[in-house]
Amino acid sequence: MKSYSITEINSILNGELIGNPELIIQRPEQLERATSTDITFIGSTKYISLWKTSKAAAAIVNENFNVEPGEGRALIKVKNADLAMAQILEVFNPGPPELGVDIHPTAVIHETAVIGENCIIGAGCYVGKDVRLGKSVVLYPNVTILDKTSIGDHTVLWSGTVIRERCEVGSHCIIHSNVSIGADGFGYRPCPEGKGLIKIPQIGNVIIGNGVEIGSNSCIDRGKFSSTIIGDGCKIDNLVQIGHNSVLGRSCIMAGSSGLAGSVTLGDGVIIGGSASIKDHTTIHSGAIVGAGSGVMRDVAAGQTVLGYPACDSKDMLKQWVALRNLIKN
Amino acid sequence: MKSYSITEINSILNGELIGNPELIIQRPEQLERATSTDITFIGSTKYISLWKTSKAAAAIVNENFNVEPGEGRALIKVKNADLAMAQILEVFNPGPPELGVDIHPTAVIHETAVIGENCIIGAGCYVGKDVRLGKSVVLYPNVTILDKTSIGDHTVLWSGTVIRERCEVGSHCIIHSNVSIGADGFGYRPCPEGKGLIKIPQIGNVIIGNGVEIGSNSCIDRGKFSSTIIGDGCKIDNLVQIGHNSVLGRSCIMAGSSGLAGSVTLGDGVIIGGSASIKDHTTIHSGAIVGAGSGVMRDVAAGQTVLGYPACDSKDMLKQWVALRNLIKN
Amino acid sequence: MKSYSITEINSILNGELIGNPELIIQRPEQLERATSTDITFIGSTKYISLWKTSKAAAAIVNENFNVEPGEGRALIKVKNADLAMAQILEVFNPGPPELGVDIHPTAVIHETAVIGENCIIGAGCYVGKDVRLGKSVVLYPNVTILDKTSIGDHTVLWSGTVIRERCEVGSHCIIHSNVSIGADGFGYRPCPEGKGLIKIPQIGNVIIGNGVEIGSNSCIDRGKFSSTIIGDGCKIDNLVQIGHNSVLGRSCIMAGSSGLAGSVTLGDGVIIGGSASIKDHTTIHSGAIVGAGSGVMRDVAAGQTVLGYPACDSKDMLKQWVALRNLIKN
């Protein structure tokens, strides 16, 4: 890892350096685990007391916190230590894996695929018929992209991810490991003879906007017809399920293990908490928040926060929870 | 995509064509997103009002709906627009990816494996020792099948899927991307010295019937001994967990993110809603329905509908939810 | 499969053999599915009645159960049939898949990677720059390990699993199919212009102890900085989500589809039930138990059992559930 002097770090942050200006810093680390060449962060008053016993050489702290560097150590005081931390992580970022060659000879690329400038395609990848990759796309080893799918500039796909045929992924997206995009939606109709189920063809696709991030092992099914749509800037965590023909607006957040059944609509800036799930054909309007663990069975108004199972307005649900606890008192 | 005249489409559906008989249709599309070469569907009265402002050239509608084609447009009236839609999707189905060769030279197939007629095996697949593939099996790129597993005729495995050793998959199944079948069940016993856990060998397998569909990133663990069994015609959605030694009857449905702990038994035609989970060693008898989000902790009678966490009869649970809401009124 | 005489099996178990000593046993099987060359287990009184109609040749039973072998059949009486079963499963274990060669020629191994003695690396694996594999590591086909990650002795990685750069996996671990380790944590900060989100670099790693087992399609995100840590002997089931910077002590158990948001701390020996989820920055102290389906929103004391959504002490939650059911009586 690269190392930086504490004065170099302070000059990046434009903060106030207090204490030892000679320190050499090798990495950022948490207060409890830091050693004498580490820098740490104090963004909340509850961590101030840990500074004295921490072995960290230096800390970045909120400027209004009452804390002293101590013998031989240093503090950098800034307006917002959490935001400063994000800058420092960028500085110490050791960078992505190095695959060594641009297009690995074991990757299988169909002769009709169009590969943009500066793409990196790892070992064992498959790039199908009529696939189009933009500029500077990175496919880590063992990615599969099937026929006629297009991937925008600077998008990165991590290993094990599968994108099925005729899907569209925007630019500057990050799709983590073992994600499944464009699998068939879950749609059947009763067998005319009354026994069993017949599959409804799923001939639509998935359209993913720009700047979208999708967590590992998440699934986004293709539309029955038309498209499942993920708007620009959406951030989707791990193990998230998005059913066929769902439509997400811009900059929605879906936390881990949450799920949308089919044909759910999210407005812009909707936040879905971890493990929450949303009934099919429901609309969650812009700016609404669904609390963690909720089960949403009806539309949610713009800006509303809902909670619980079955979900209702969060204030009412908190009252219900109190009322239920009160039932068993005395 | 192929295109069809509106009269061709009507002759497939045996419906009543009203309005412009000259239209050429290029694809099915939703009312709101359709353009002038698209056909759409009106299967519910709540969408009738959208027809006027839709740009769709034509719509398939329920025959009892009161709607007019309008200038230059057409309607096809049928008994059931939703069922007609499934037929039309088949007509416009652009077909599966084209891998170009039957058995890709980068696929690794053990010399003892038996490959049926007309199989397609994509790049990067691994087919292990003594594996048997039936006729017309399709393995998309980067599928892994380990020793002694058998796959029935016409079954399709999408990319990234892994089927472990000694499992049996029936015919006409579809297994989507990144599915894991036959991983070890989750079984341990306390260490005799009282510290930690010792793994119980998981030497059983998974047996999957005919006509089963399994969604992407779902997991079906092998039996501790004996088998985990998925009956004919079961339809399993994405991110579903099926623990070791569970047994599903015929034509069960498990929606997205639902899960069965170990040794759960489902009768025939059981429906498990999205995100529902079932305790180990529980039996859900034939025809029962478990509502979305439920947590089932005891057996469910045949034909019963249960709901909630902990799940009970759905009528009782709905009453409980009302009673809880009433507690906080006034 | 190997076969054993009933006297050989009895000599392994040190039990009391009653009935026919001439039987040859080919496999262990459940009471209901067993045939005339199978041995089965009766570890609970509720299964005793099934013995008469079972076709099994022999059974291992608890010594205090009142059951007779019957004509031509045999019983082996032992203190604990369940523990004896684990021994018998080991005896009949047909062993792992045979990949035929130690390092398959289609595996891509970076020239700087260090591979220990007796490693097995399957077809289509990728082993990146500066990766270190200990002795007797097994990578089944299509595993991906990225730069600078180290894997300890005797650890087994099943197909489709991806371990990102700079992670550390201990010895004697088992990581099942399609697991994702070391993907970026889910961390963003608001865009300074107030529209959208900016990714916070995730430059930490994942450190996994010795003797850890991780179920298929589970996800463990890397630390934002510092590490996500899984202690020695932890057992993690399928489809489990572990957010960035979470820390698990020794011998924790997480059942299927459960999840930890970011920066959750588990003490030693914590048990998380199936489908339960834990809020970020929460601590579950040693020996605590979180019931299946729970949603935990605050710290849990050592040894406490919590249950429900929102989770509270299990005794209180059971009372709440009773009180709620009583509300709708008469």
PDB file of N, CA and C in Angstrom, chain C residues 283-315:
ATOM      1  N   THR C 283     -25.323  -4.880  18.354  1.00  0.00           N
ATOM      2  CA  THR C 283     -24.487  -5.934  18.928  1.00  0.00           C
ATOM      3  C   THR C 283     -25.365  -7.026  19.538  1.00  0.00           C
ATOM      4  N   ILE C 284     -25.114  -8.246  19.135  1.00  0.00           N
ATOM      5  CA  ILE C 284     -25.799  -9.409  19.715  1.00  0.00           C
ATOM      6  C   ILE C 284     -24.721 -10.119  20.531  1.00  0.00           C
ATOM      7  N   HIS C 285     -24.867 -10.077  21.829  1.00  0.00           N
ATOM      8  CA  HIS C 285     -23.789 -10.572  22.685  1.00  0.00           C
ATOM      9  C   HIS C 285     -23.749 -12.100  22.743  1.00  0.00           C
ATOM     10  N   SER C 286     -22.647 -12.607  23.281  1.00  0.00           N
ATOM     11  CA  SER C 286     -22.356 -14.045  23.222  1.00  0.00           C
ATOM     12  C   SER C 286     -23.495 -14.903  23.768  1.00  0.00           C
ATOM     13  N   GLY C 287     -23.738 -15.993  23.081  1.00  0.00           N
ATOM     14  CA  GLY C 287     -24.717 -16.957  23.542  1.00  0.00           C
ATOM     15  C   GLY C 287     -26.159 -16.553  23.338  1.00  0.00           C
ATOM     16  N   ALA C 288     -26.392 -15.390  22.752  1.00  0.00           N
ATOM     17  CA  ALA C 288     -27.776 -14.971  22.493  1.00  0.00           C
ATOM     18  C   ALA C 288     -28.352 -15.765  21.331  1.00  0.00           C
ATOM     19  N   ILE C 289     -29.684 -15.848  21.334  1.00  0.00           N
ATOM     20  CA  ILE C 289     -30.398 -16.557  20.269  1.00  0.00           C
ATOM     21  C   ILE C 289     -31.442 -15.610  19.692  1.00  0.00           C
ATOM     22  N   VAL C 290     -31.451 -15.492  18.362  1.00  0.00           N
ATOM     23  CA  VAL C 290     -32.467 -14.691  17.668  1.00  0.00           C
ATOM     24  C   VAL C 290     -33.394 -15.665  16.956  1.00  0.00           C
ATOM     25  N   GLY C 291     -34.672 -15.661  17.321  1.00  0.00           N
ATOM     26  CA  GLY C 291     -35.631 -16.605  16.748  1.00  0.00           C
ATOM     27  C   GLY C 291     -35.843 -16.399  15.260  1.00  0.00           C
ATOM     28  N   ALA C 292     -36.299 -17.448  14.588  1.00  0.00           N
ATOM     29  CA  ALA C 292     -36.550 -17.393  13.147  1.00  0.00           C
ATOM     30  C   ALA C 292     -37.523 -16.271  12.809  1.00  0.00           C
ATOM     31  N   GLY C 293     -37.263 -15.571  11.740  1.00  0.00           N
ATOM     32  CA  GLY C 293     -38.171 -14.540  11.247  1.00  0.00           C
ATOM     33  C   GLY C 293     -38.115 -13.227  12.000  1.00  0.00           C
ATOM     34  N   SER C 294     -37.268 -13.135  13.019  1.00  0.00           N
ATOM     35  CA  SER C 294     -37.225 -11.919  13.829  1.00  0.00           C
ATOM     36  C   SER C 294     -36.595 -10.754  13.071  1.00  0.00           C
ATOM     37  N   GLY C 295     -36.977  -9.545  13.496  1.00  0.00           N
ATOM     38  CA  GLY C 295     -36.332  -8.333  13.027  1.00  0.00           C
ATOM     39  C   GLY C 295     -35.762  -7.611  14.239  1.00  0.00           C
ATOM     40  N   VAL C 296     -34.441  -7.638  14.379  1.00  0.00           N
ATOM     41  CA  VAL C 296     -33.801  -7.125  15.594  1.00  0.00           C
ATOM     42  C   VAL C 296     -33.361  -5.683  15.368  1.00  0.00           C
ATOM     43  N   MET C 297     -33.808  -4.790  16.234  1.00  0.00           N
ATOM     44  CA  MET C 297     -33.541  -3.367  16.050  1.00  0.00           C
ATOM     45  C   MET C 297     -32.692  -2.761  17.160  1.00  0.00           C
ATOM     46  N   ARG C 298     -32.325  -3.578  18.154  1.00  0.00           N
ATOM     47  CA  ARG C 298     -31.476  -3.057  19.223  1.00  0.00           C
ATOM     48  C   ARG C 298     -30.570  -4.175  19.754  1.00  0.00           C
ATOM     49  N   ASP C 299     -29.604  -3.803  20.583  1.00  0.00           N
ATOM     50  CA  ASP C 299     -28.650  -4.778  21.103  1.00  0.00           C
ATOM     51  C   ASP C 299     -29.362  -5.892  21.877  1.00  0.00           C
ATOM     52  N   VAL C 300     -28.765  -7.062  21.862  1.00  0.00           N
ATOM     53  CA  VAL C 300     -29.303  -8.212  22.585  1.00  0.00           C
ATOM     54  C   VAL C 300     -28.251  -8.647  23.611  1.00  0.00           C
ATOM     55  N   ALA C 301     -28.709  -8.841  24.852  1.00  0.00           N
ATOM     56  CA  ALA C 301     -27.786  -9.180  25.950  1.00  0.00           C
ATOM     57  C   ALA C 301     -27.257 -10.607  25.806  1.00  0.00           C
ATOM     58  N   ALA C 302     -26.132 -10.860  26.426  1.00  0.00           N
ATOM     59  CA  ALA C 302     -25.533 -12.195  26.401  1.00  0.00           C
ATOM     60  C   ALA C 302     -26.532 -13.221  26.918  1.00  0.00           C
ATOM     61  N   GLY C 303     -26.676 -14.300  26.180  1.00  0.00           N
ATOM     62  CA  GLY C 303     -27.524 -15.395  26.623  1.00  0.00           C
ATOM     63  C   GLY C 303     -29.015 -15.188  26.448  1.00  0.00           C
ATOM     64  N   GLN C 304     -29.417 -13.986  26.042  1.00  0.00           N
ATOM     65  CA  GLN C 304     -30.851 -13.708  25.895  1.00  0.00           C
ATOM     66  C   GLN C 304     -31.399 -14.350  24.620  1.00  0.00           C
ATOM     67  N   THR C 305     -32.673 -14.738  24.666  1.00  0.00           N
ATOM     68  CA  THR C 305     -33.354 -15.201  23.456  1.00  0.00           C
ATOM     69  C   THR C 305     -34.378 -14.149  23.066  1.00  0.00           C
ATOM     70  N   VAL C 306     -34.273 -13.648  21.848  1.00  0.00           N
ATOM     71  CA  VAL C 306     -35.239 -12.658  21.377  1.00  0.00           C
ATOM     72  C   VAL C 306     -36.015 -13.231  20.208  1.00  0.00           C
ATOM     73  N   LEU C 307     -37.163 -12.625  19.963  1.00  0.00           N
ATOM     74  CA  LEU C 307     -38.095 -13.181  18.985  1.00  0.00           C
ATOM     75  C   LEU C 307     -39.014 -12.073  18.505  1.00  0.00           C
ATOM     76  N   GLY C 308     -39.465 -12.194  17.273  1.00  0.00           N
ATOM     77  CA  GLY C 308     -40.519 -11.332  16.762  1.00  0.00           C
ATOM     78  C   GLY C 308     -40.016 -10.120  16.004  1.00  0.00           C
ATOM     79  N   TYR C 309     -40.978  -9.357  15.526  1.00  0.00           N
ATOM     80  CA  TYR C 309     -40.683  -8.164  14.737  1.00  0.00           C
ATOM     81  C   TYR C 309     -41.600  -7.049  15.202  1.00  0.00           C
ATOM     82  N   PRO C 310     -41.073  -6.036  15.897  1.00  0.00           N
ATOM     83  CA  PRO C 310     -39.670  -5.904  16.272  1.00  0.00           C
ATOM     84  C   PRO C 310     -39.344  -6.871  17.409  1.00  0.00           C
ATOM     85  N   ALA C 311     -38.139  -7.394  17.416  1.00  0.00           N
ATOM     86  CA  ALA C 311     -37.777  -8.439  18.370  1.00  0.00           C
ATOM     87  C   ALA C 311     -37.691  -7.900  19.787  1.00  0.00           C
ATOM     88  N   CYS C 312     -38.185  -8.706  20.737  1.00  0.00           N
ATOM     89  CA  CYS C 312     -37.957  -8.430  22.153  1.00  0.00           C
ATOM     90  C   CYS C 312     -37.718  -9.776  22.835  1.00  0.00           C
ATOM     91  N   ASP C 313     -37.592  -9.785  24.133  1.00  0.00           N
ATOM     92  CA  ASP C 313     -37.365 -11.044  24.824  1.00  0.00           C
ATOM     93  C   ASP C 313     -38.430 -12.064  24.401  1.00  0.00           C
ATOM     94  N   SER C 314     -38.015 -13.286  24.145  1.00  0.00           N
ATOM     95  CA  SER C 314     -38.934 -14.252  23.547  1.00  0.00           C
ATOM     96  C   SER C 314     -40.135 -14.527  24.443  1.00  0.00           C
ATOM     97  N   LYS C 315     -39.942 -14.523  25.752  1.00  0.00           N
ATOM     98  CA  LYS C 315     -41.090 -14.784  26.633  1.00  0.00           C
ATOM     99  C   LYS C 315     -42.129 -13.685  26.478  1.00  0.00           C
TER     100      LYS C 315
END
